[in-house]
Each structure stands twice: as C-alpha cells, then as structure tokens.
Tab-separated table of C-alpha atoms and ligand atoms in Angstrom:
chain	number	residue	atom	x	y	z
A	1	UNK	CA	-9.903	-7.975	11.737
A	2	UNK	CA	-12.140	-4.596	11.698
A	3	UNK	CA	-15.879	-5.580	11.893
A	4	UNK	CA	-18.261	-4.662	9.250
A	5	UNK	CA	-20.223	-2.745	11.619
A	6	UNK	CA	-17.084	-0.593	12.596
A	7	UNK	CA	-16.022	0.059	8.724
A	8	UNK	CA	-19.652	1.181	8.040
A	9	UNK	CA	-19.752	3.246	11.044
A	10	UNK	CA	-16.376	4.778	10.161
A	11	UNK	CA	-17.284	5.133	6.526
A	12	UNK	CA	-20.453	6.924	7.570
A	13	UNK	CA	-18.595	9.184	10.200
A	14	UNK	CA	-15.650	10.058	7.905
A	15	UNK	CA	-18.326	11.169	4.938
A	16	UNK	CA	-19.878	13.611	7.315
A	17	UNK	CA	-16.466	14.792	8.107
A	18	UNK	CA	-16.102	16.047	4.678
A	19	UNK	CA	-18.015	19.239	5.655
A	20	UNK	CA	-15.879	19.785	8.571
A	21	UNK	CA	-13.999	23.334	8.666
A	22	UNK	CA	-10.924	21.754	7.404
A	23	UNK	CA	-12.617	20.625	4.223
A	24	UNK	CA	-15.382	23.293	3.649
A	25	UNK	CA	-15.826	24.646	0.406
A	26	UNK	CA	-13.975	21.791	-1.215
A	27	UNK	CA	-16.172	19.978	-3.170
A	28	UNK	CA	-14.684	17.426	-5.469
A	29	UNK	CA	-17.278	17.978	-8.061
A	30	UNK	CA	-20.945	16.995	-9.304
A	31	UNK	CA	-20.240	13.138	-8.742
A	32	UNK	CA	-23.207	12.013	-6.743
A	33	UNK	CA	-22.027	8.277	-6.710
A	34	UNK	CA	-21.676	6.455	-3.336
A	35	UNK	CA	-18.155	6.885	-2.072
A	36	UNK	CA	-16.067	3.627	-2.435
A	37	UNK	CA	-15.460	3.578	1.119
A	38	UNK	CA	-19.480	3.229	1.914
A	39	UNK	CA	-19.600	0.458	-0.992
A	40	UNK	CA	-16.562	-1.439	0.413
A	41	UNK	CA	-17.782	-1.330	4.141
A	42	UNK	CA	-21.145	-3.058	3.250
A	43	UNK	CA	-18.834	-6.042	2.169
A	44	UNK	CA	-16.786	-5.673	5.380
A	45	UNK	CA	-13.921	-4.400	3.277
A	46	UNK	CA	-11.865	-1.006	3.955
A	47	UNK	CA	-11.071	1.384	1.037
A	48	UNK	CA	-8.166	3.750	1.054
A	49	UNK	CA	-5.629	5.595	-0.893
A	50	UNK	CA	-2.003	6.429	-0.855
A	51	UNK	CA	-1.443	10.420	-0.484
A	52	UNK	CA	1.362	12.808	-0.243
A	53	UNK	CA	0.985	15.552	2.158
A	54	UNK	CA	1.946	18.019	-0.426
A	55	UNK	CA	-1.276	17.131	-2.401
A	56	UNK	CA	-3.677	17.411	0.611
A	57	UNK	CA	-2.064	20.619	1.724
A	58	UNK	CA	-1.920	22.087	-1.722
A	59	UNK	CA	-5.388	20.881	-3.484
A	60	UNK	CA	-8.358	21.193	-1.087
A	61	UNK	CA	-10.586	19.788	-3.764
A	62	UNK	CA	-8.414	16.622	-3.772
A	63	UNK	CA	-8.398	16.635	-0.155
A	64	UNK	CA	-12.201	16.560	0.045
A	65	UNK	CA	-12.302	13.773	-2.533
A	66	UNK	CA	-9.864	11.698	-0.384
A	67	UNK	CA	-11.917	12.160	2.802
A	68	UNK	CA	-15.230	11.412	0.955
A	69	UNK	CA	-13.869	8.257	-0.714
A	70	UNK	CA	-11.518	6.592	1.889
A	71	UNK	CA	-11.520	5.258	5.552
A	72	UNK	CA	-7.839	5.107	5.562
A	73	UNK	CA	-4.763	6.800	3.976
A	74	UNK	CA	-1.189	5.432	3.078
A	75	UNK	CA	1.190	8.510	3.330
A	76	UNK	CA	3.441	7.707	-0.056
A	77	UNK	CA	6.439	9.115	1.043
A	78	UNK	CA	6.777	10.883	4.152
A	79	UNK	CA	7.320	7.926	6.774
A	80	UNK	CA	10.031	6.454	4.656
A	81	UNK	CA	13.589	6.521	6.415
A	82	UNK	CA	15.263	8.688	3.686
A	83	UNK	CA	12.462	11.232	3.922
A	84	UNK	CA	12.062	11.054	7.570
A	85	UNK	CA	15.668	11.010	8.898
A	86	UNK	CA	18.014	12.355	6.057
A	87	UNK	CA	20.591	13.282	8.320
A	88	UNK	CA	21.400	10.891	11.417
A	89	UNK	CA	19.065	12.240	14.247
A	90	UNK	CA	17.673	15.097	12.390
A	91	UNK	CA	13.912	14.221	11.911
A	92	UNK	CA	11.630	15.851	9.179
A	93	UNK	CA	8.388	14.904	11.109
A	94	UNK	CA	6.264	17.761	10.120
A	95	UNK	CA	4.672	16.389	7.068
A	96	UNK	CA	4.204	13.100	9.105
A	97	UNK	CA	2.427	15.035	12.018
A	98	UNK	CA	0.449	17.064	9.633
A	99	UNK	CA	-1.027	13.961	7.824
A	100	UNK	CA	-1.755	12.171	11.276
A	101	UNK	CA	-3.517	15.374	12.077
A	102	UNK	CA	-5.461	15.604	8.821
A	103	UNK	CA	-6.173	11.827	8.935
A	104	UNK	CA	-7.570	12.445	12.607
A	105	UNK	CA	-9.818	15.406	11.561
A	106	UNK	CA	-11.058	13.687	8.727
A	107	UNK	CA	-11.663	10.507	10.423
A	108	UNK	CA	-9.696	8.164	8.604
A	109	UNK	CA	-7.238	5.795	9.661
A	110	UNK	CA	-3.372	5.721	8.572
A	111	UNK	CA	-1.237	2.699	7.507
A	112	UNK	CA	2.385	4.041	7.489
A	113	UNK	CA	4.619	3.222	4.944
A	114	UNK	CA	7.338	1.825	5.443
A	115	UNK	CA	9.977	1.302	7.934
A	116	UNK	CA	12.593	-0.882	6.011
A	117	UNK	CA	12.846	-0.467	2.519
A	118	UNK	CA	16.230	-1.053	0.465
A	119	UNK	CA	15.281	2.003	-1.814
A	120	UNK	CA	14.975	4.503	0.834
A	121	UNK	CA	17.948	4.337	3.102
A	122	UNK	CA	19.413	7.727	3.884
A	123	UNK	CA	23.020	8.162	2.750
A	124	UNK	CA	24.638	8.094	6.444
A	125	UNK	CA	22.718	4.845	7.266
A	126	UNK	CA	23.989	2.977	3.907
A	127	UNK	CA	27.435	4.006	5.023
A	128	UNK	CA	26.963	2.805	8.524
A	129	UNK	CA	25.397	-0.314	7.632
A	130	UNK	CA	28.321	-0.877	5.168
A	131	UNK	CA	30.791	-0.465	7.893
A	132	UNK	CA	29.072	-2.826	10.177
A	133	UNK	CA	27.767	-0.435	12.524
A	134	UNK	CA	23.951	-1.685	12.716
A	135	UNK	CA	22.367	-0.070	15.543
A	136	UNK	CA	20.825	2.406	13.003
A	137	UNK	CA	18.692	-0.410	12.060
A	138	UNK	CA	17.004	-1.034	15.612
A	139	UNK	CA	17.061	2.750	16.037
A	140	UNK	CA	15.186	3.549	12.800
A	141	UNK	CA	12.206	1.112	13.807
A	142	UNK	CA	11.966	1.722	17.451
A	143	UNK	CA	12.181	5.605	16.979
A	144	UNK	CA	9.595	5.806	14.208
A	145	UNK	CA	7.295	3.346	15.817
A	146	UNK	CA	7.410	5.047	19.263
A	147	UNK	CA	7.112	8.573	17.721
A	148	UNK	CA	3.868	7.735	16.153
A	149	UNK	CA	2.471	5.208	18.821
A	150	UNK	CA	-1.145	4.993	19.184
A	151	UNK	CA	-1.758	6.973	16.013
A	152	UNK	CA	-0.678	4.607	13.286
A	153	UNK	CA	-3.180	1.701	12.692
A	154	UNK	CA	-0.936	-0.320	10.662
A	155	UNK	CA	3.013	-0.241	9.882
A	156	UNK	CA	4.365	-1.488	6.411
A	157	UNK	CA	7.449	-2.873	8.576
A	158	UNK	CA	9.296	-4.431	5.624
A	159	UNK	CA	9.093	-3.747	1.866
A	160	UNK	CA	10.129	-5.448	-1.105
A	161	UNK	CA	12.663	-8.045	0.494
A	162	UNK	CA	12.108	-10.585	-2.237
A	163	UNK	CA	14.143	-10.530	-5.345
A	164	UNK	CA	14.809	-14.251	-6.747
A	165	UNK	CA	16.568	-12.676	-9.585
A	166	UNK	CA	19.374	-11.948	-6.834
A	167	UNK	CA	20.242	-15.741	-6.941
A	168	UNK	CA	19.880	-16.683	-3.361
A	169	UNK	CA	17.925	-20.194	-2.606
A	170	UNK	CA	15.670	-18.346	-0.209
A	171	UNK	CA	14.664	-15.855	-3.066
A	172	UNK	CA	15.545	-12.945	-0.453
A	173	UNK	CA	16.899	-9.691	-2.061
A	174	UNK	CA	20.643	-8.892	-1.526
A	175	UNK	CA	19.774	-5.351	0.057
A	176	UNK	CA	22.016	-3.500	2.433
A	177	UNK	CA	19.931	-5.114	5.393
A	178	UNK	CA	20.603	-8.448	4.247
A	179	UNK	CA	24.131	-7.858	3.815
A	180	UNK	CA	24.615	-6.172	7.097
A	181	UNK	CA	22.323	-8.338	9.193
A	182	UNK	CA	21.773	-11.542	7.410
A	183	UNK	CA	18.230	-13.002	6.352
A	184	UNK	CA	17.179	-12.645	10.163
A	185	UNK	CA	16.780	-8.917	9.759
A	186	UNK	CA	13.155	-9.479	8.580
A	187	UNK	CA	11.751	-11.064	11.882
A	188	UNK	CA	13.922	-8.857	14.019
A	189	UNK	CA	12.132	-5.745	12.285
A	190	UNK	CA	8.845	-7.162	13.202
A	191	UNK	CA	9.899	-7.831	16.584
A	192	UNK	CA	11.213	-4.624	17.250
A	193	UNK	CA	8.451	-2.815	15.797
A	194	UNK	CA	5.896	-5.002	17.930
A	195	UNK	CA	7.777	-3.823	20.972
A	196	UNK	CA	7.692	-0.275	20.406
A	197	UNK	CA	3.937	-0.015	19.708
A	198	UNK	CA	2.271	-3.450	20.747
A	199	UNK	CA	-1.400	-2.101	19.462
A	200	UNK	CA	-0.073	-1.350	15.753
A	201	UNK	CA	-0.743	-4.137	13.276
A	202	UNK	CA	1.998	-5.185	11.342
A	203	UNK	CA	2.451	-5.887	7.592
A	204	UNK	CA	4.963	-7.076	5.139
A	205	UNK	CA	4.548	-5.447	1.713
A	206	UNK	CA	5.683	-6.477	-1.796
A	207	UNK	CA	4.832	-6.815	-5.458
A	208	UNK	CA	4.955	-9.221	-8.345
A	209	UNK	CA	2.491	-12.025	-7.318
A	210	UNK	CA	-0.194	-12.303	-9.819
A	211	UNK	CA	1.233	-12.815	-13.510
A	212	UNK	CA	1.558	-15.948	-15.637
A	213	UNK	CA	5.603	-15.980	-15.603
A	214	UNK	CA	8.528	-18.019	-14.397
A	215	UNK	CA	9.542	-14.840	-12.525
A	216	UNK	CA	6.258	-14.542	-10.643
A	217	UNK	CA	6.208	-18.230	-10.082
A	218	UNK	CA	9.622	-17.898	-8.238
A	219	UNK	CA	8.114	-14.716	-6.281
A	220	UNK	CA	5.106	-16.465	-5.143
A	221	UNK	CA	7.350	-19.452	-3.899
A	222	UNK	CA	9.560	-17.086	-1.938
A	223	UNK	CA	6.965	-15.085	-0.420
A	224	UNK	CA	5.445	-18.297	0.874
A	225	UNK	CA	8.708	-19.483	2.259
A	226	UNK	CA	9.110	-16.115	3.907
A	227	UNK	CA	5.800	-15.919	5.482
A	228	UNK	CA	5.759	-19.597	6.538
A	229	UNK	CA	9.370	-19.082	8.440
A	230	UNK	CA	8.145	-15.872	10.049
A	231	UNK	CA	5.050	-17.706	11.332
A	232	UNK	CA	6.882	-20.927	12.366
A	233	UNK	CA	9.172	-18.639	14.375
A	234	UNK	CA	6.238	-16.747	16.036
A	235	UNK	CA	6.906	-13.444	14.677
A	236	UNK	CA	4.551	-10.709	15.208
A	237	UNK	CA	3.186	-10.231	11.667
A	238	UNK	CA	-0.688	-9.378	11.016
A	239	UNK	CA	-0.805	-9.573	7.338
A	240	UNK	CA	0.728	-8.803	4.087
A	241	UNK	CA	0.327	-6.235	1.548
A	242	UNK	CA	0.312	-7.051	-2.326
A	243	UNK	CA	0.918	-3.929	-3.970
A	244	UNK	CA	-1.141	-4.561	-7.115
A	245	UNK	CA	0.792	-2.015	-9.381
A	246	UNK	CA	-0.595	-3.926	-12.627
A	247	UNK	CA	0.285	-3.625	-16.337
A	248	UNK	CA	-2.738	-3.391	-18.342
A	249	UNK	CA	-1.926	-6.202	-20.895
A	250	UNK	CA	-0.210	-8.869	-18.452
A	251	UNK	CA	-1.734	-12.038	-18.082
A	252	UNK	CA	-3.202	-12.931	-14.473
A	253	UNK	CA	-2.228	-16.592	-13.499
A	254	UNK	CA	-5.707	-16.679	-11.708
A	255	UNK	CA	-5.025	-20.310	-10.568
A	256	UNK	CA	-1.659	-19.758	-9.236
A	257	UNK	CA	-2.588	-16.420	-7.731
A	258	UNK	CA	-5.549	-17.661	-6.043
A	259	UNK	CA	-3.683	-20.663	-4.702
A	260	UNK	CA	-0.972	-18.379	-3.108
A	261	UNK	CA	-3.686	-16.019	-1.510
A	262	UNK	CA	-5.364	-19.095	0.008
A	263	UNK	CA	-2.197	-20.351	1.420
A	264	UNK	CA	-1.199	-16.980	2.735
A	265	UNK	CA	-4.610	-16.895	4.494
A	266	UNK	CA	-4.247	-20.567	5.720
A	267	UNK	CA	-1.045	-19.004	7.479
A	268	UNK	CA	-3.724	-16.588	9.596
A	269	UNK	CA	-2.591	-13.646	7.982
A	270	UNK	CA	-4.755	-10.844	6.524
A	271	UNK	CA	-4.190	-9.682	2.910
A	272	UNK	CA	-4.292	-6.131	1.721
A	273	UNK	CA	-4.184	-4.950	-2.018
A	274	UNK	CA	-1.941	-1.818	-1.068
A	275	UNK	CA	-0.648	-0.038	-4.080
A	276	UNK	CA	-3.390	-0.710	-6.714
A	277	UNK	CA	-2.779	1.100	-10.265
A	278	UNK	CA	-2.285	0.413	-13.701
A	279	UNK	CA	0.589	1.096	-16.441
A	280	UNK	CA	-0.180	0.949	-20.134
A	281	UNK	CA	2.773	1.391	-22.358
A	282	UNK	CA	0.462	0.708	-25.543
A	283	UNK	CA	0.100	3.063	-28.365
A	284	UNK	CA	-3.746	3.217	-27.904
A	285	UNK	CA	-5.728	6.393	-27.437
A	286	UNK	CA	-6.560	7.466	-23.950
A	287	UNK	CA	-10.193	6.299	-24.024
A	288	UNK	CA	-8.982	2.915	-25.024
A	289	UNK	CA	-6.612	2.896	-22.418
A	290	UNK	CA	-9.227	3.983	-19.665
A	291	UNK	CA	-10.973	0.791	-20.583
A	292	UNK	CA	-7.940	-1.375	-20.722
A	293	UNK	CA	-7.195	-0.371	-17.357
A	294	UNK	CA	-10.585	-0.674	-15.837
A	295	UNK	CA	-10.733	-4.314	-17.550
A	296	UNK	CA	-7.554	-5.240	-15.837
A	297	UNK	CA	-8.436	-4.098	-12.521
A	298	UNK	CA	-11.872	-5.929	-12.898
A	299	UNK	CA	-9.873	-9.394	-13.702
A	300	UNK	CA	-7.615	-8.778	-10.493
A	301	UNK	CA	-10.346	-7.838	-8.137
A	302	UNK	CA	-12.413	-10.626	-9.393
A	303	UNK	CA	-9.731	-12.863	-8.225
A	304	UNK	CA	-8.389	-11.341	-4.958
A	305	UNK	CA	-11.749	-10.647	-3.432
A	306	UNK	CA	-13.105	-14.144	-3.722
A	307	UNK	CA	-10.489	-14.646	-1.064
A	308	UNK	CA	-12.123	-13.837	2.464
A	309	UNK	CA	-8.790	-12.780	3.956
A	310	UNK	CA	-8.515	-9.815	1.613
A	311	UNK	CA	-9.989	-7.344	3.740
A	312	UNK	CA	-8.619	-3.808	2.085
A	313	UNK	CA	-8.140	-2.199	-1.329
A	314	UNK	CA	-5.883	0.871	-1.194
A	315	UNK	CA	-5.180	2.519	-4.760
A	316	UNK	CA	-1.845	4.414	-5.230
A	317	UNK	CA	-3.287	7.622	-5.381
A	318	UNK	CA	-7.091	8.360	-6.119
A	319	UNK	CA	-6.799	10.682	-9.328
A	320	UNK	CA	-4.792	10.678	-12.464
A	321	UNK	CA	-3.710	14.040	-11.515
A	322	UNK	CA	-1.384	12.839	-9.015
A	323	UNK	CA	-0.493	9.262	-10.176
A	324	UNK	CA	3.097	8.408	-9.751
A	325	UNK	CA	3.231	7.048	-13.354
A	326	UNK	CA	1.550	9.957	-15.177
A	327	UNK	CA	5.407	11.259	-16.349
A	328	UNK	CA	6.270	7.890	-17.521
A	329	UNK	CA	2.823	6.994	-19.210
A	330	UNK	CA	1.461	10.443	-19.809
A	331	UNK	CA	-1.554	9.161	-21.780
A	332	UNK	CA	-2.142	6.404	-19.291
A	333	UNK	CA	-5.336	5.921	-17.066
A	334	UNK	CA	-3.818	4.629	-13.768
A	335	UNK	CA	-6.380	5.532	-11.152
A	336	UNK	CA	-10.155	5.567	-10.622
A	337	UNK	CA	-10.610	9.208	-10.930
A	338	UNK	CA	-9.630	11.657	-13.763
A	339	UNK	CA	-7.588	14.628	-13.500
A	340	UNK	CA	-10.908	16.749	-12.755
A	341	UNK	CA	-11.749	14.239	-10.047
A	342	UNK	CA	-14.614	12.554	-11.911
A	343	UNK	CA	-15.198	8.666	-11.529
A	344	UNK	CA	-13.666	6.802	-14.578
A	345	UNK	CA	-14.440	3.276	-16.090
A	346	UNK	CA	-11.997	2.009	-13.256
A	347	UNK	CA	-14.157	3.479	-10.355
A	348	UNK	CA	-16.822	1.421	-11.793
A	349	UNK	CA	-14.697	-1.826	-12.183
A	350	UNK	CA	-13.812	-1.287	-8.555
A	351	UNK	CA	-17.432	-0.910	-7.484
A	352	UNK	CA	-18.749	-3.826	-9.396
A	353	UNK	CA	-16.048	-5.835	-8.273
A	354	UNK	CA	-16.827	-5.199	-4.592
A	355	UNK	CA	-20.540	-5.677	-5.123
A	356	UNK	CA	-19.820	-9.159	-6.417
A	357	UNK	CA	-17.560	-9.927	-3.461
A	358	UNK	CA	-18.785	-12.001	-0.385
A	359	UNK	CA	-19.436	-10.095	2.633
A	360	UNK	CA	-16.636	-10.379	5.089
A	361	UNK	CA	-17.838	-11.936	8.614
A	362	UNK	CA	-17.813	-8.788	11.135
B	401	G3I	O1	9.897	15.515	-1.348
B	401	G3I	C1	10.531	15.915	-2.251
B	401	G3I	C2	10.373	17.417	-2.724
B	401	G3I	O2	10.701	18.321	-1.637
B	401	G3I	C3	10.981	17.789	-3.751
B	401	G3I	O3	10.874	18.936	-4.279
B	401	G3I	C4	10.732	16.804	-5.120
B	401	G3I	C5	11.638	16.986	-6.311
B	401	G3I	O4	11.868	16.081	-7.143
B	401	G3I	O5	11.295	15.435	-4.687
B	401	G3I	C6	10.471	15.323	-3.418
B	401	G3I	O6	10.566	13.960	-3.101
B	401	G3I	C7	9.993	12.876	-4.006
B	401	G3I	C8	8.888	12.018	-3.568
B	401	G3I	O7	8.529	11.101	-4.086
B	401	G3I	C9	7.565	12.787	-2.801
B	401	G3I	O8	7.037	13.250	-4.246
B	401	G3I	C10	11.362	11.904	-4.234
B	401	G3I	O9	12.272	12.608	-4.969
B	401	G3I	C11	10.934	10.900	-4.816
B	401	G3I	O10	11.939	9.948	-4.957
B	401	G3I	C12	9.550	10.100	-4.322
B	401	G3I	O11	9.178	9.148	-4.965
B	401	G3I	C13	8.486	8.070	-4.325
B	401	G3I	C14	9.164	6.533	-4.753
B	401	G3I	O12	8.262	5.524	-4.075
B	401	G3I	C15	10.451	6.591	-4.101
B	401	G3I	O13	10.531	6.701	-2.732
B	401	G3I	C16	7.143	8.184	-4.790
B	401	G3I	O14	6.568	9.327	-4.463
B	401	G3I	C17	6.219	6.916	-4.496
B	401	G3I	O15	5.121	6.992	-5.093
B	401	G3I	C18	7.062	5.743	-4.873
B	401	G3I	O16	6.387	4.614	-4.226
B	401	G3I	C19	6.905	3.278	-4.268
B	401	G3I	C20	6.260	2.829	-2.903
B	401	G3I	O17	6.895	3.260	-1.861
B	401	G3I	C21	6.882	1.025	-2.874
B	401	G3I	N1	6.310	0.424	-4.121
B	401	G3I	C22	6.332	1.175	-5.513
B	401	G3I	C23	5.941	2.269	-5.347
B	401	G3I	C24	6.166	3.050	-6.863
B	401	G3I	O18	7.472	3.094	-7.090
C-alpha cells in the first residue's frame, strides 16, 4: 500500500505542477478550496479521476482541474483492446503514450483500464476466439502490459466478469472469453500480466455490489467466491475495483456491503472505488438532483471509507461537462464539479466523508 507520507508528498508535488508549462494559463477558476487529493492524502487515501485523452488535449482548463485535484488518473477508453488494437497487430498507441506523458509531467500515476473486458473485444479477436484461436488472448495481455511496463502503476486486468443472471453456478458471465477458454481465463489473465510487468499492481474490477436487492446479493456472493478461488490458487491479484456507478434513489444495503468489504479485506486485497458517479432518472429539477446525488455519495462513502482496506476514491470524470451519462440524463448531476468546473454539493459530500474517515496507516 502507498504510505500516507508518500501520498501527501505526491499530492503536494502534483499541486505544484499545476503551474508547469504544460498547464500554464489554465486556471480551473476561482475555486480556492483545498484539492481533493490533498484532503484525501491526509487520511492515507488516494484521489483520482477517469479521463479521456481528447478531453485533456482539447480543454486546458479541464486538464488543470484534473492536475489540481488528482494524484492518479484512469484512462477511460484508450487502453481498451478495441481502442488499442482495432485491427490485429495495428496498435493505436498514440493516445496512451500522450496520456502517460501528460501524467508524468503532471506528477500523477496511471491506472490503466482495462485488459480483458467482454464489451471491448475487437471484431477480429471475437472471430478468432469463436473459432478456437486463442493465442490472441495471451498476446493481448502480454503485448499491452509489456508496451507500458514501468509506466502503469495499476492495471485493471479483468473487468466485469460476473453476471449471475447468465445462470452459471459460479455466477460468472458467459462472455467470449469464458466460452473460448473456460473459467480459468481470469486467473490466467493475472498470471500473464504479472509475468509481463512484475512491478505493476493488478486489479479485478466490477459493479453491482452495494444495493439491497436479490441481484446484488447474488453478485456479492459471486465476487467473494471468485476472489477466494483466485487467492486460494495464489493468483497474483493485489486488489479489486468496485465501480460505484450509483443511482440516486437506490437503497444501499449497508450491512451486506460492509460485510462484503470486510471479507474482501480479509483475503488480503486492497479495495478501490473506481468509477464513482451518480445517475438520476427522476423528474426533479437540477438543484434537487444535485442534492440527491450528493446525499447518495455521502451515504456510499460513509460505508466504504469505514473499511481500512479501501485506499482509493476514483470518480468517472471530474466535471459534469464530461460525464459519460450527460446524454442519457441531461439534467443530472453525476460528478463533483459542474460544467464550469466549480465544486458542487457532491464535492462537499466527498470532502466531508473523507474528513470523517479513519486514517490509513502509512
Ligand atoms: O474515440 C472515438 C472517437 O474517435 C469517435 O469520434 C467517437 C464517436 O462516437 O467515438 C469515440 O470512441 C468512443 C469512446 O467512448 C470515447 O469517447 C466509443 O465510441 C464509445 O463506445 C466509448 O464509450 C466508453 C464505454 O465505456 C465503452 O467502452 C466510455 O467512454 C466509457 O466511459 C465507458 O466506461 C465504462 C467502463 O469502461 C467500465 N464500466 C462502465 C463504464 C461506463 O459504461
């Protein structure tokens, strides 16, 4: 785990870098509140956000906001197989390299997302897997991890492999990977990634563990079973990402969620909240939605930050201007900063939840 002293130094260093040439003249606005990364670092927590290269490249004020608030970034699309290798052997590495270079200059670390995800398999690889030609699976992991070796702090190795609704006893999703390689593909992915960069930390990432519902009961059970199997088989996994794409009005099952976090921690795994944001389909006005979203984030973080194995809060974007959900929920309030990059009630909720959290040992 990163020490608290390291996080504070990194947060302070990156704050200074908001004025290096790459970012000059790009003030995020008059907000003078303390950056989230600084507040988080005092508790031994790491704060970050998902970003897309085109956002950082095209909007210098947003790039400055990200550098100001974050000690880490998660590229939202660029490292996915479909984006990185749309044709076999034809790598679109420029956006990845640009993001890594930007991160290096801004003093933030990179959590690359994601090596193996059923929703981002290029067509050529889908055809290969369906035909039983499985070498592309190993090549994908080995190739990407080696290409960025030493520059990616954490990899999301496997994303969203659980889907109890698919009807398997183990709760795993019937994906092209599972059909081609069997359930062992998850462990294999971690072994291959670890061999390609033994220094990179490796993560399993998924959603759907927080609510009071039979579906989330099944998802919690499936996750615990999967992680227990991986740990029993000595698979090199360092942590899990719980996405945290919240719905404003869903009821969090605090007892079951807390228990799950404790059980995951007992396996020796770190826990990251990796894709925090809020969707709200209600008819309320935008002010009411901003309050509902902030309240839900506060309820959620109050539960997760009690668990000492939770080390990171990563939002899926920082500003509503770039939220993935704005097309679908145009009056929503998904992220901590508004479209003019001013902090909203959600930012306050995050600050207050962090301030209440116990200090992680460093
Ligand atoms: O890069 C192209 C661009 O060249 C083109 O002009 C544009 C036109 O639509 O498309 C761009 O690619 C899009 C990309 O986002 C970047 O904006 C893809 O079409 C689009 O499919 C892609 O969507 C991403 C989606 O995952 C699917 O990969 C979103 O950015 C990303 O936020 C979303 O993230 C997922 C996580 O990976 C896993 N968890 C759920 C989360 C939300 O669905």
